[in-house]
PDB file of C-alpha atoms and ligand atoms in Angstrom:
ATOM      1  CA  UNK A1465     115.532  92.844 139.253  1.00  0.00           C
ATOM      2  CA  UNK A1466     119.260  92.936 138.592  1.00  0.00           C
ATOM      3  CA  UNK A1467     120.037  93.565 134.903  1.00  0.00           C
ATOM      4  CA  UNK A1468     122.065  90.310 134.741  1.00  0.00           C
ATOM      5  CA  UNK A1469     118.931  88.250 135.515  1.00  0.00           C
ATOM      6  CA  UNK A1470     117.264  87.981 132.149  1.00  0.00           C
ATOM      7  CA  UNK A1471     116.978  85.540 129.315  1.00  0.00           C
ATOM      8  CA  UNK A1472     114.654  83.350 127.353  1.00  0.00           C
ATOM      9  CA  UNK A1473     112.813  81.352 130.038  1.00  0.00           C
ATOM     10  CA  UNK A1474     111.803  82.002 133.635  1.00  0.00           C
ATOM     11  CA  UNK A1475     110.171  79.162 135.583  1.00  0.00           C
ATOM     12  CA  UNK A1476     108.053  79.947 138.639  1.00  0.00           C
ATOM     13  CA  UNK A1477     107.945  76.980 141.035  1.00  0.00           C
ATOM     14  CA  UNK A1478     104.729  76.530 143.035  1.00  0.00           C
ATOM     15  CA  UNK A1479     102.951  79.511 141.492  1.00  0.00           C
ATOM     16  CA  UNK A1480      99.706  78.807 143.286  1.00  0.00           C
ATOM     17  CA  UNK A1481      96.793  80.745 141.751  1.00  0.00           C
ATOM     18  CA  UNK A1482      98.775  84.030 141.852  1.00  0.00           C
ATOM     19  CA  UNK A1483     100.628  86.222 139.364  1.00  0.00           C
ATOM     20  CA  UNK A1484     101.889  89.061 141.623  1.00  0.00           C
ATOM     21  CA  UNK A1485     105.337  87.443 141.693  1.00  0.00           C
ATOM     22  CA  UNK A1486     105.617  87.608 137.892  1.00  0.00           C
ATOM     23  CA  UNK A1487     104.656  91.236 137.302  1.00  0.00           C
ATOM     24  CA  UNK A1488     108.146  92.743 137.302  1.00  0.00           C
ATOM     25  CA  UNK A1489     109.928  89.561 136.209  1.00  0.00           C
ATOM     26  CA  UNK A1490     107.918  89.256 132.982  1.00  0.00           C
ATOM     27  CA  UNK A1491     109.703  92.275 131.490  1.00  0.00           C
ATOM     28  CA  UNK A1492     113.023  90.399 131.470  1.00  0.00           C
ATOM     29  CA  UNK A1493     112.119  87.028 129.896  1.00  0.00           C
ATOM     30  CA  UNK A1494     110.597  85.944 126.595  1.00  0.00           C
ATOM     31  CA  UNK A1495     108.657  83.090 128.189  1.00  0.00           C
ATOM     32  CA  UNK A1496     107.289  82.528 131.684  1.00  0.00           C
ATOM     33  CA  UNK A1497     106.538  78.938 132.768  1.00  0.00           C
ATOM     34  CA  UNK A1498     104.179  78.797 135.746  1.00  0.00           C
ATOM     35  CA  UNK A1499     103.842  75.567 137.730  1.00  0.00           C
ATOM     36  CA  UNK A1500     101.818  74.129 140.581  1.00  0.00           C
ATOM     37  CA  UNK A1501     101.081  70.762 142.169  1.00  0.00           C
ATOM     38  CA  UNK A1502      97.338  71.408 142.323  1.00  0.00           C
ATOM     39  CA  UNK A1503      95.190  71.368 139.186  1.00  0.00           C
ATOM     40  CA  UNK A1504      92.769  73.839 140.775  1.00  0.00           C
ATOM     41  CA  UNK A1505      95.571  76.436 140.996  1.00  0.00           C
ATOM     42  CA  UNK A1506      96.766  75.776 137.456  1.00  0.00           C
ATOM     43  CA  UNK A1507      93.204  76.142 136.170  1.00  0.00           C
ATOM     44  CA  UNK A1508      92.756  79.456 137.986  1.00  0.00           C
ATOM     45  CA  UNK A1509      95.983  80.771 136.433  1.00  0.00           C
ATOM     46  CA  UNK A1510      94.889  79.573 132.993  1.00  0.00           C
ATOM     47  CA  UNK A1511      91.536  81.373 133.391  1.00  0.00           C
ATOM     48  CA  UNK A1512      93.369  84.622 134.167  1.00  0.00           C
ATOM     49  CA  UNK A1513      95.837  84.084 131.293  1.00  0.00           C
ATOM     50  CA  UNK A1514      92.900  83.642 128.865  1.00  0.00           C
ATOM     51  CA  UNK A1515      91.184  86.721 130.297  1.00  0.00           C
ATOM     52  CA  UNK A1516      88.051  84.742 131.114  1.00  0.00           C
ATOM     53  CA  UNK A1517      85.187  86.483 132.891  1.00  0.00           C
ATOM     54  CA  UNK A1518      85.098  85.526 136.568  1.00  0.00           C
ATOM     55  CA  UNK A1519      88.876  85.094 136.862  1.00  0.00           C
ATOM     56  CA  UNK A1520      90.455  86.943 139.808  1.00  0.00           C
ATOM     57  CA  UNK A1521      90.920  90.657 139.076  1.00  0.00           C
ATOM     58  CA  UNK A1522      94.644  91.357 139.407  1.00  0.00           C
ATOM     59  CA  UNK A1523      94.366  94.862 137.916  1.00  0.00           C
ATOM     60  CA  UNK A1524      94.832  96.789 141.230  1.00  0.00           C
ATOM     61  CA  UNK A1525      98.056  94.817 141.822  1.00  0.00           C
ATOM     62  CA  UNK A1526      99.271  95.444 138.262  1.00  0.00           C
ATOM     63  CA  UNK A1527      98.529  99.156 138.621  1.00  0.00           C
ATOM     64  CA  UNK A1528     100.468  99.256 141.891  1.00  0.00           C
ATOM     65  CA  UNK A1529     103.499  97.502 140.395  1.00  0.00           C
ATOM     66  CA  UNK A1530     103.497  99.905 137.410  1.00  0.00           C
ATOM     67  CA  UNK A1531     103.377 102.795 139.885  1.00  0.00           C
ATOM     68  CA  UNK A1532     106.354 101.598 141.943  1.00  0.00           C
ATOM     69  CA  UNK A1533     108.333 100.704 138.799  1.00  0.00           C
ATOM     70  CA  UNK A1534     107.865 104.375 137.919  1.00  0.00           C
ATOM     71  CA  UNK A1535     108.183 104.124 134.143  1.00  0.00           C
ATOM     72  CA  UNK A1536     104.730 105.529 133.459  1.00  0.00           C
ATOM     73  CA  UNK A1537     103.786 102.328 131.661  1.00  0.00           C
ATOM     74  CA  UNK A1538     100.028 101.849 131.177  1.00  0.00           C
ATOM     75  CA  UNK A1539      99.074  98.876 133.378  1.00  0.00           C
ATOM     76  CA  UNK A1540      97.158  97.296 130.523  1.00  0.00           C
ATOM     77  CA  UNK A1541     100.443  96.942 128.590  1.00  0.00           C
ATOM     78  CA  UNK A1542     102.014  94.966 131.448  1.00  0.00           C
ATOM     79  CA  UNK A1543      98.924  92.812 131.787  1.00  0.00           C
ATOM     80  CA  UNK A1544      98.986  92.062 128.054  1.00  0.00           C
ATOM     81  CA  UNK A1545     102.739  91.292 128.122  1.00  0.00           C
ATOM     82  CA  UNK A1546     102.422  88.847 131.031  1.00  0.00           C
ATOM     83  CA  UNK A1547      99.471  87.108 129.381  1.00  0.00           C
ATOM     84  CA  UNK A1548     101.428  86.763 126.125  1.00  0.00           C
ATOM     85  CA  UNK A1549     104.519  85.439 127.877  1.00  0.00           C
ATOM     86  CA  UNK A1550     102.765  83.045 130.256  1.00  0.00           C
ATOM     87  CA  UNK A1551     102.611  80.275 127.662  1.00  0.00           C
ATOM     88  CA  UNK A1552     102.968  77.140 129.793  1.00  0.00           C
ATOM     89  CA  UNK A1553     101.272  76.266 133.100  1.00  0.00           C
ATOM     90  CA  UNK A1554     102.630  72.860 134.131  1.00  0.00           C
ATOM     91  CA  UNK A1555     102.116  70.325 136.935  1.00  0.00           C
ATOM     92  CA  UNK A1556     105.091  70.040 139.285  1.00  0.00           C
ATOM     93  CA  UNK A1557     106.166  68.080 142.349  1.00  0.00           C
ATOM     94  CA  UNK A1558     109.305  69.451 143.999  1.00  0.00           C
ATOM     95  CA  UNK A1559     109.752  66.182 145.905  1.00  0.00           C
ATOM     96  CA  UNK A1560     110.685  64.387 142.692  1.00  0.00           C
ATOM     97  CA  UNK A1561     114.250  64.665 141.343  1.00  0.00           C
ATOM     98  CA  UNK A1562     112.625  65.489 137.977  1.00  0.00           C
ATOM     99  CA  UNK A1563     109.953  67.920 139.269  1.00  0.00           C
ATOM    100  CA  UNK A1564     108.157  68.289 135.914  1.00  0.00           C
ATOM    101  CA  UNK A1565     108.362  64.564 135.134  1.00  0.00           C
ATOM    102  CA  UNK A1566     110.719  65.368 132.241  1.00  0.00           C
ATOM    103  CA  UNK A1567     113.584  67.817 131.741  1.00  0.00           C
ATOM    104  CA  UNK A1568     112.647  71.392 130.893  1.00  0.00           C
ATOM    105  CA  UNK A1569     113.843  72.034 127.328  1.00  0.00           C
ATOM    106  CA  UNK A1570     115.731  74.294 127.103  1.00  0.00           C
ATOM    107  CA  UNK A1571     116.528  74.581 130.813  1.00  0.00           C
ATOM    108  CA  UNK A1572     115.431  77.830 132.441  1.00  0.00           C
ATOM    109  CA  UNK A1573     117.670  80.872 132.582  1.00  0.00           C
ATOM    110  CA  UNK A1574     116.124  81.738 135.924  1.00  0.00           C
ATOM    111  CA  UNK A1575     113.919  80.188 138.550  1.00  0.00           C
ATOM    112  CA  UNK A1576     111.561  81.990 140.872  1.00  0.00           C
ATOM    113  CA  UNK A1577     109.777  80.482 143.842  1.00  0.00           C
ATOM    114  CA  UNK A1578     107.667  82.335 146.397  1.00  0.00           C
ATOM    115  CA  UNK A1579     106.540  80.787 149.679  1.00  0.00           C
ATOM    116  CA  UNK A1580     106.537  77.279 148.237  1.00  0.00           C
ATOM    117  CA  UNK A1581     109.489  75.090 149.206  1.00  0.00           C
ATOM    118  CA  UNK A1582     109.277  75.649 152.979  1.00  0.00           C
ATOM    119  CA  UNK A1583     105.489  75.272 152.822  1.00  0.00           C
ATOM    120  CA  UNK A1584     105.621  71.850 151.172  1.00  0.00           C
ATOM    121  CA  UNK A1585     108.656  70.352 152.941  1.00  0.00           C
ATOM    122  CA  UNK A1586     108.133  68.354 156.149  1.00  0.00           C
ATOM    123  CA  UNK A1587     111.604  69.172 157.483  1.00  0.00           C
ATOM    124  CA  UNK A1588     114.863  70.928 156.626  1.00  0.00           C
ATOM    125  CA  UNK A1589     116.323  67.854 154.914  1.00  0.00           C
ATOM    126  CA  UNK A1590     113.317  67.739 152.567  1.00  0.00           C
ATOM    127  CA  UNK A1591     113.714  71.500 151.941  1.00  0.00           C
ATOM    128  CA  UNK A1592     117.334  70.912 150.849  1.00  0.00           C
ATOM    129  CA  UNK A1593     116.275  68.037 148.568  1.00  0.00           C
ATOM    130  CA  UNK A1594     113.483  70.156 147.047  1.00  0.00           C
ATOM    131  CA  UNK A1595     115.998  72.932 146.341  1.00  0.00           C
ATOM    132  CA  UNK A1596     118.322  70.459 144.632  1.00  0.00           C
ATOM    133  CA  UNK A1597     115.422  69.046 142.579  1.00  0.00           C
ATOM    134  CA  UNK A1598     114.287  72.448 141.300  1.00  0.00           C
ATOM    135  CA  UNK A1599     117.922  73.260 140.537  1.00  0.00           C
ATOM    136  CA  UNK A1600     117.686  70.543 137.856  1.00  0.00           C
ATOM    137  CA  UNK A1601     115.331  72.862 135.926  1.00  0.00           C
ATOM    138  CA  UNK A1602     118.004  75.569 135.651  1.00  0.00           C
ATOM    139  CA  UNK A1603     120.804  75.898 133.135  1.00  0.00           C
ATOM    140  CA  UNK A1604     124.357  76.047 134.524  1.00  0.00           C
ATOM    141  CA  UNK A1605     124.940  79.650 135.561  1.00  0.00           C
ATOM    142  CA  UNK A1606     121.190  80.197 135.867  1.00  0.00           C
ATOM    143  CA  UNK A1607     119.765  82.335 138.642  1.00  0.00           C
ATOM    144  CA  UNK A1608     117.425  81.302 141.454  1.00  0.00           C
ATOM    145  CA  UNK A1609     115.296  83.896 143.216  1.00  0.00           C
ATOM    146  CA  UNK A1610     113.600  82.621 146.341  1.00  0.00           C
ATOM    147  CA  UNK A1611     111.124  84.410 148.516  1.00  0.00           C
ATOM    148  CA  UNK A1612     110.063  82.589 151.638  1.00  0.00           C
ATOM    149  CA  UNK A1613     108.859  82.581 155.201  1.00  0.00           C
ATOM    150  CA  UNK A1614     111.113  82.659 158.273  1.00  0.00           C
ATOM    151  CA  UNK A1615     110.109  81.060 161.560  1.00  0.00           C
ATOM    152  CA  UNK A1616     106.746  79.917 160.240  1.00  0.00           C
ATOM    153  CA  UNK A1617     105.250  76.626 161.476  1.00  0.00           C
ATOM    154  CA  UNK A1618     101.743  76.837 159.936  1.00  0.00           C
ATOM    155  CA  UNK A1619      99.397  78.907 157.815  1.00  0.00           C
ATOM    156  CA  UNK A1620      95.647  78.822 157.442  1.00  0.00           C
ATOM    157  CA  UNK A1621      94.089  78.278 154.015  1.00  0.00           C
ATOM    158  CA  UNK A1622      90.368  78.469 154.604  1.00  0.00           C
ATOM    159  CA  UNK A1623      89.543  75.741 157.127  1.00  0.00           C
ATOM    160  CA  UNK A1624      92.873  73.936 156.581  1.00  0.00           C
ATOM    161  CA  UNK A1625      95.870  74.432 158.901  1.00  0.00           C
ATOM    162  CA  UNK A1626      98.903  73.707 156.727  1.00  0.00           C
ATOM    163  CA  UNK A1627     102.311  72.908 158.269  1.00  0.00           C
ATOM    164  CA  UNK A1628     105.460  74.793 157.252  1.00  0.00           C
ATOM    165  CA  UNK A1629     109.068  73.942 158.120  1.00  0.00           C
ATOM    166  CA  UNK A1630     110.280  76.827 160.342  1.00  0.00           C
ATOM    167  CA  UNK A1631     113.481  78.242 158.849  1.00  0.00           C
ATOM    168  CA  UNK A1632     116.044  80.684 160.164  1.00  0.00           C
ATOM    169  CA  UNK A1633     118.226  82.740 157.854  1.00  0.00           C
ATOM    170  CA  UNK A1634     121.158  80.403 158.619  1.00  0.00           C
ATOM    171  CA  UNK A1635     119.033  77.406 157.490  1.00  0.00           C
ATOM    172  CA  UNK A1636     118.396  79.092 154.128  1.00  0.00           C
ATOM    173  CA  UNK A1637     122.105  79.817 153.717  1.00  0.00           C
ATOM    174  CA  UNK A1638     123.094  76.230 154.597  1.00  0.00           C
ATOM    175  CA  UNK A1639     120.339  74.677 152.471  1.00  0.00           C
ATOM    176  CA  UNK A1640     121.352  76.615 149.357  1.00  0.00           C
ATOM    177  CA  UNK A1641     124.978  75.539 149.809  1.00  0.00           C
ATOM    178  CA  UNK A1642     123.981  71.907 150.435  1.00  0.00           C
ATOM    179  CA  UNK A1643     121.799  71.946 147.297  1.00  0.00           C
ATOM    180  CA  UNK A1644     124.761  73.149 145.216  1.00  0.00           C
ATOM    181  CA  UNK A1645     123.890  76.833 144.766  1.00  0.00           C
ATOM    182  CA  UNK A1646     126.271  79.759 145.160  1.00  0.00           C
ATOM    183  CA  UNK A1647     124.604  82.405 147.317  1.00  0.00           C
ATOM    184  CA  UNK A1648     124.774  85.884 145.822  1.00  0.00           C
ATOM    185  CA  UNK A1649     122.530  87.805 148.206  1.00  0.00           C
ATOM    186  CA  UNK A1650     120.335  87.034 151.190  1.00  0.00           C
ATOM    187  CA  UNK A1651     118.115  89.637 152.817  1.00  0.00           C
ATOM    188  CA  UNK A1652     115.645  89.192 155.645  1.00  0.00           C
ATOM    189  CA  UNK A1653     112.808  91.386 156.769  1.00  0.00           C
ATOM    190  CA  UNK A1654     110.970  91.181 160.110  1.00  0.00           C
ATOM    191  CA  UNK A1655     107.206  90.919 159.842  1.00  0.00           C
ATOM    192  CA  UNK A1656     105.708  94.207 161.067  1.00  0.00           C
ATOM    193  CA  UNK A1657     103.092  93.840 163.848  1.00  0.00           C
ATOM    194  CA  UNK A1658     100.352  95.205 161.546  1.00  0.00           C
ATOM    195  CA  UNK A1659     100.842  92.215 159.243  1.00  0.00           C
ATOM    196  CA  UNK A1660     100.668  89.646 162.050  1.00  0.00           C
ATOM    197  CA  UNK A1661      97.029  88.852 161.426  1.00  0.00           C
ATOM    198  CA  UNK A1662      96.806  85.327 162.861  1.00  0.00           C
ATOM    199  CA  UNK A1663      96.542  83.536 159.507  1.00  0.00           C
ATOM    200  CA  UNK A1664     100.083  82.266 160.156  1.00  0.00           C
ATOM    201  CA  UNK A1665     102.882  82.557 162.728  1.00  0.00           C
ATOM    202  CA  UNK A1666     105.520  83.914 160.339  1.00  0.00           C
ATOM    203  CA  UNK A1667     108.356  85.972 161.908  1.00  0.00           C
ATOM    204  CA  UNK A1668     109.721  87.438 158.714  1.00  0.00           C
ATOM    205  CA  UNK A1669     110.512  86.837 155.076  1.00  0.00           C
ATOM    206  CA  UNK A1670     113.759  86.128 153.275  1.00  0.00           C
ATOM    207  CA  UNK A1671     114.799  87.021 149.764  1.00  0.00           C
ATOM    208  CA  UNK A1672     117.627  84.943 148.318  1.00  0.00           C
ATOM    209  CA  UNK A1673     119.463  85.339 145.029  1.00  0.00           C
ATOM    210  CA  UNK A1674     121.582  82.297 144.290  1.00  0.00           C
ATOM    211  CA  UNK A1675     123.256  80.936 141.197  1.00  0.00           C
ATOM    212  CA  UNK A1676     123.765  77.450 139.830  1.00  0.00           C
ATOM    213  CA  UNK A1677     127.499  77.076 139.200  1.00  0.00           C
ATOM    214  CA  UNK A1678     128.793  76.834 135.656  1.00  0.00           C
ATOM    215  CA  UNK A1679     129.788  73.264 134.860  1.00  0.00           C
ATOM    216  CA  UNK A1680     133.488  72.546 135.328  1.00  0.00           C
TER     217      UNK A1680
HETATM  218  C1  SAM B2470     101.996  78.921 150.122  1.00  0.00           C
HETATM  219  S1  SAM B2470     101.551  78.523 148.482  1.00  0.00           S
HETATM  220  C2  SAM B2470     102.463  79.752 147.571  1.00  0.00           C
HETATM  221  C3  SAM B2470     101.801  80.117 146.277  1.00  0.00           C
HETATM  222  C4  SAM B2470     102.383  81.337 145.549  1.00  0.00           C
HETATM  223  N1  SAM B2470     103.742  81.083 145.085  1.00  0.00           N
HETATM  224  C5  SAM B2470     102.325  82.590 146.388  1.00  0.00           C
HETATM  225  O1  SAM B2470     103.360  83.231 146.565  1.00  0.00           O
HETATM  226  O2  SAM B2470     101.245  82.954 146.842  1.00  0.00           O
HETATM  227  C6  SAM B2470     102.447  77.002 148.175  1.00  0.00           C
HETATM  228  C7  SAM B2470     102.125  76.369 146.831  1.00  0.00           C
HETATM  229  O3  SAM B2470     102.850  75.142 146.701  1.00  0.00           O
HETATM  230  C8  SAM B2470     102.034  74.230 145.996  1.00  0.00           C
HETATM  231  N2  SAM B2470     102.511  72.857 146.263  1.00  0.00           N
HETATM  232  C9  SAM B2470     102.032  71.964 147.157  1.00  0.00           C
HETATM  233  N3  SAM B2470     102.739  70.815 147.102  1.00  0.00           N
HETATM  234  C10 SAM B2470     103.685  70.991 146.145  1.00  0.00           C
HETATM  235  C11 SAM B2470     104.709  70.163 145.603  1.00  0.00           C
HETATM  236  N4  SAM B2470     104.932  68.931 146.069  1.00  0.00           N
HETATM  237  N5  SAM B2470     105.474  70.676 144.600  1.00  0.00           N
HETATM  238  C12 SAM B2470     105.281  71.928 144.148  1.00  0.00           C
HETATM  239  N6  SAM B2470     104.324  72.768 144.613  1.00  0.00           N
HETATM  240  C13 SAM B2470     103.539  72.293 145.604  1.00  0.00           C
HETATM  241  C14 SAM B2470     100.649  74.503 146.525  1.00  0.00           C
HETATM  242  O4  SAM B2470      99.644  73.997 145.676  1.00  0.00           O
HETATM  243  C15 SAM B2470     100.656  76.015 146.655  1.00  0.00           C
HETATM  244  O5  SAM B2470     100.168  76.634 145.500  1.00  0.00           O
END
């Protein structure tokens, strides 16, 4: 993560039941706010944060992240740090202009969202609106880091076939501009054949770093 992306609060939009996306980010913020629409996902995250028996075992993922970060940090230290910093797990609906139901106080220094906005938006116009809504959680000058699917129209979650709005890189670029963000970096990666397992029809993933402009 770029050394300029740090601060007091990071909000993760549509966390699901997962923490992989927070493992490196948690070193750069005092507080992590996780969010999800579904109570079942928030409860699973809370079980992990409390270290309850039976919660999903993220330790192999934490060990792997420590290895690729290459600082020789014991993985237990990172696990402890993320648990300490993950203080709030809140309900969210990105389709509302006020996604948390009330303003985040203080607004976040950075926003992270992985595979959420395109998965919950029925079309590109709704994706743009969702981006603008989550932008309301950020302070002026705050950073948005988005990870998402390209060219995906569905994914399977157990027996459910969930629709996704298929995006091209140009759609991501245009949506960020239309939602009022300044694009800093956009990278795309093609999905290697070995990862095309049939649980979705994703073509690739994008990584976007954008910034909310400073107020005039
Ligand atoms: C594909 S999952 C991604 C979860 C996680 N970020 C990850 O990378 O694995 C999309 C998430 O969006 C959540 N979601 C569904 N509707 C939503 C809404 N209206 N607002 C915010 N999140 C929503 C789902 O509950 C789900 O956890």
